[in-house]
C-alpha cells in the first residue's frame, strides 16, 4: 500500500531515500545434536577455537571502527570481547557439553537462557546491551555451524540502499559500506544503543524503535526516512519526495546561516548577552566544541573513562585529560562532572549488583560516596588540573545537601593530602550541583547555600518528575520538556539560584531544542551548555528572538495546563519572527549532519 508511515525514534539525523534491504541476523537455526563421551574433548576444542576466532574477528572490527569512527567508539568491541570470553558463561556451556550436548546445542541453550534473563531483568542498561549480546552469540553460533561472517548477508549490487533489521548490532553497523548504505532502520534500539551512537558517528541517518518494520517493509520497498523525526515513509509519492527535497534544501540553506553564527556573539536582538558552552562526552568532541566557539565546557562527562574498560582510570590519566580539555578553551571554565556511574557504566572488573530499577538505584553520587577509592582519585585529579586552570567540579544526581557536604569534605581532605605530599594542586575548586531530581529542585534554596553553582540536567529532571523512563521508546511522546510541572520547576530553580546569587545554567538536551531555548530564555536562563554540533543552532535562536518576546511565551507557559499549550505558546511567538517551516527545519537540525540522497 503506497504512502504508509512508520514512526520510530530518530537516532541519527539526515534524510535518506532508497530501496530496502532486509537483513535477518536472527539466531541461526541450530539443530539439536547430542554426542558420546568420546566426542566431548573434540567438542570442547571446537568451542575454544570458535571463541578464539570470534575474539580475533572482534579485534579486527575494533580496529576498523577506530579508523572510521574514532577510538572511543571502538571500546564497544573491547566490551564485546570481554562478553565472549566471560568465564562463568563458558563454564556453563562446557558443562552442557560434558553432559552430552554438541558445542552449538550447548551454546544456544545457554545463550537463550542468558538473553531471557537480561530481557526480563527490567534493567534498561542490560536491555540496551542486548543487541551486543545477540551479536556475539550469533557470531559464535554461525562459527560453530561452520559458516563464515561474509555469508551472513550481502548487499545487492547497484543502487544505494536502506538497511532494515530487527536489531542492529554495532558490528553490523560498522561493516556497512557508507557509500552504498544511505539509511538504517531497526525495530529495536534507542538513542543510547551502541549501534545508534555508531550510526551517528559514521553520519548514516537512522531510525530505531520502528515497531513492525520487519512485517511491513518488503525487500526492495522504497523508503524515505528522516533520522531526526524518526518518520519512515513506505513507497513515498512524488509529492512526498518533493516535500522532503524542499525541506532538505531549507535545511541546507539554514546550515549555511548557522555556520555564520560561529563567529558571532550570542546576543539577542534586544541586546541581552547569553553564554553558550559545550557538553563534552568523548575526547572527539573537544575540537568541534572549540571550533564552534563554545565559551568553555558546561558539562564534561567522565564516564567514558570507565565504560568498557577493564579497570578504573588512574589519577594521572584523569588529571591529564582534564588539563587537555581545559587547554582547548583558554580563559573559559571547564565544569567536570564527577563519575555518573551506574547500570552498565562500571569497569568490567567491578562486580555491580543487578538491580530491578537501576535508574532509581545505586548510581552516580551514591556510588562515589560509598566507594571513596573511586571518588578520591577523581577529586585529586580535579584539584591537580585546577592548579592553574579555571576548573570547577559538579556533582550529579544529588537529592540532599548532606551529599554535597560529604563530597566537599572529601575534596578538602584530598586538597590537604596533596599539599602534605608536596603535589602541585589547587587548594579548592568551586563545587556546584546538577539539579536533576525533583528533590534537588524543591530544595534549591538549601542547595544554593552549599553550592557554587547550579546546572539543570533536564534529561533526568524530566524523567524523574514525570516518572517517564528517558530510554523507553514507547514513552517518547510523554517525555516532554514542555510539561507544566517541568516549566514550574525550571522557574523555581532559577528563582532560588538568583536569590542566592549563584550562576544557574542548563546542560540537559532541552537546551539544544530551538523552541525550548526560547522557553529557557523567557524564564531567565542566560547560560546554556549543549552538544558541540548544536551550538550554532542555539546561537541562531538567541540572535533571532528578543528576550521580551521569549518572556511573553514563558509567562503563558507558566499558566498552561498541558504540554501542548506550552508548545503552542512558544510556536506563536516565533510565528511573527520566522517562517514556521524554517523552525520546523531547525528542530530537525540540532546535530547538523544532514546527509541526504534524494532522487532528482
Ligand atoms: C541530564 O540528566 O540532563 C544530564 C545532562 O546528565 P546525563 O544526560 O548525563 O544523565
Ligand atoms: Mg543526568
PDB file of C-alpha atoms in Angstrom, residues 6-9 11 19-27 115 131 134-135 138 152-155 161-174 176 181 183-190 193 195-196 204-221 223 225 232:
ATOM      1  CA  UNK A   6       6.135   4.013  10.297  1.00  0.00           C
ATOM      2  CA  UNK A   7       7.061   6.014  13.355  1.00  0.00           C
ATOM      3  CA  UNK A   8      10.228   5.253  15.274  1.00  0.00           C
ATOM      4  CA  UNK A   9      12.848   7.265  17.112  1.00  0.00           C
ATOM      5  CA  UNK A  11      18.694   8.457  16.389  1.00  0.00           C
ATOM      6  CA  UNK A  19      15.100   0.592  -1.619  1.00  0.00           C
ATOM      7  CA  UNK A  20      15.002  -1.590   1.485  1.00  0.00           C
ATOM      8  CA  UNK A  21      17.467  -4.379   2.062  1.00  0.00           C
ATOM      9  CA  UNK A  22      16.150  -6.615   4.814  1.00  0.00           C
ATOM     10  CA  UNK A  23      18.856  -8.069   6.979  1.00  0.00           C
ATOM     11  CA  UNK A  24      17.863 -11.063   9.073  1.00  0.00           C
ATOM     12  CA  UNK A  25      20.607 -11.736  11.523  1.00  0.00           C
ATOM     13  CA  UNK A  26      18.368 -13.727  13.812  1.00  0.00           C
ATOM     14  CA  UNK A  27      19.594 -16.574  15.960  1.00  0.00           C
ATOM     15  CA  UNK A 115      19.242 -13.461  26.870  1.00  0.00           C
ATOM     16  CA  UNK A 131      21.959  -6.156  20.711  1.00  0.00           C
ATOM     17  CA  UNK A 134      22.880 -11.290  20.461  1.00  0.00           C
ATOM     18  CA  UNK A 135      25.548 -10.160  18.033  1.00  0.00           C
ATOM     19  CA  UNK A 138      25.073 -15.222  16.704  1.00  0.00           C
ATOM     20  CA  UNK A 152      25.561 -13.904   6.650  1.00  0.00           C
ATOM     21  CA  UNK A 153      24.290 -11.096   4.474  1.00  0.00           C
ATOM     22  CA  UNK A 154      25.253  -9.177   1.397  1.00  0.00           C
ATOM     23  CA  UNK A 155      24.154  -6.056  -0.436  1.00  0.00           C
ATOM     24  CA  UNK A 161      20.045   1.125  -0.106  1.00  0.00           C
ATOM     25  CA  UNK A 162      18.386   1.462   3.272  1.00  0.00           C
ATOM     26  CA  UNK A 163      19.114  -1.419   5.661  1.00  0.00           C
ATOM     27  CA  UNK A 164      16.157  -2.736   7.664  1.00  0.00           C
ATOM     28  CA  UNK A 165      16.698  -5.154  10.559  1.00  0.00           C
ATOM     29  CA  UNK A 166      15.000  -6.309  13.690  1.00  0.00           C
ATOM     30  CA  UNK A 167      18.015  -5.293  15.714  1.00  0.00           C
ATOM     31  CA  UNK A 168      21.219  -3.624  14.590  1.00  0.00           C
ATOM     32  CA  UNK A 169      24.411  -4.638  16.281  1.00  0.00           C
ATOM     33  CA  UNK A 170      27.379  -2.257  16.388  1.00  0.00           C
ATOM     34  CA  UNK A 171      29.373  -4.873  14.478  1.00  0.00           C
ATOM     35  CA  UNK A 172      26.957  -4.862  11.561  1.00  0.00           C
ATOM     36  CA  UNK A 173      26.658  -1.075  11.594  1.00  0.00           C
ATOM     37  CA  UNK A 174      30.351  -0.513  11.262  1.00  0.00           C
ATOM     38  CA  UNK A 176      28.298  -1.113   6.250  1.00  0.00           C
ATOM     39  CA  UNK A 181      24.109   2.335   2.720  1.00  0.00           C
ATOM     40  CA  UNK A 183      19.994   4.843   5.901  1.00  0.00           C
ATOM     41  CA  UNK A 184      19.279   2.397   8.714  1.00  0.00           C
ATOM     42  CA  UNK A 185      16.004   1.258  10.263  1.00  0.00           C
ATOM     43  CA  UNK A 186      15.540  -1.184  13.130  1.00  0.00           C
ATOM     44  CA  UNK A 187      12.682  -2.347  15.275  1.00  0.00           C
ATOM     45  CA  UNK A 188      14.720  -2.488  18.466  1.00  0.00           C
ATOM     46  CA  UNK A 189      17.060   0.109  19.906  1.00  0.00           C
ATOM     47  CA  UNK A 190      17.005   3.629  21.291  1.00  0.00           C
ATOM     48  CA  UNK A 193      22.089   1.909  21.762  1.00  0.00           C
ATOM     49  CA  UNK A 195      24.548   0.926  17.046  1.00  0.00           C
ATOM     50  CA  UNK A 196      22.800   4.330  17.227  1.00  0.00           C
ATOM     51  CA  UNK A 204      24.328   7.499   8.464  1.00  0.00           C
ATOM     52  CA  UNK A 205      20.730   8.692   9.025  1.00  0.00           C
ATOM     53  CA  UNK A 206      18.983   6.131  11.257  1.00  0.00           C
ATOM     54  CA  UNK A 207      15.607   5.398  12.809  1.00  0.00           C
ATOM     55  CA  UNK A 208      15.284   2.859  15.632  1.00  0.00           C
ATOM     56  CA  UNK A 209      12.335   1.545  17.642  1.00  0.00           C
ATOM     57  CA  UNK A 210      10.351   1.309  14.364  1.00  0.00           C
ATOM     58  CA  UNK A 211       7.982  -1.370  15.638  1.00  0.00           C
ATOM     59  CA  UNK A 212       6.532  -3.517  12.831  1.00  0.00           C
ATOM     60  CA  UNK A 213       9.222  -2.577  10.296  1.00  0.00           C
ATOM     61  CA  UNK A 214      10.100  -6.201   9.517  1.00  0.00           C
ATOM     62  CA  UNK A 215       6.443  -7.093   8.874  1.00  0.00           C
ATOM     63  CA  UNK A 216       5.533  -4.060   6.831  1.00  0.00           C
ATOM     64  CA  UNK A 217       8.647  -3.489   4.764  1.00  0.00           C
ATOM     65  CA  UNK A 218       9.492  -5.914   1.950  1.00  0.00           C
ATOM     66  CA  UNK A 219      12.794  -6.409   0.182  1.00  0.00           C
ATOM     67  CA  UNK A 220      13.048  -3.534  -2.304  1.00  0.00           C
ATOM     68  CA  UNK A 221      10.260  -1.351  -0.822  1.00  0.00           C
ATOM     69  CA  UNK A 223      11.731   4.109   1.795  1.00  0.00           C
ATOM     70  CA  UNK A 225      13.377   8.155   6.258  1.00  0.00           C
ATOM     71  CA  UNK A 232       9.723   6.375   7.731  1.00  0.00           C
TER      72      UNK A 232
END
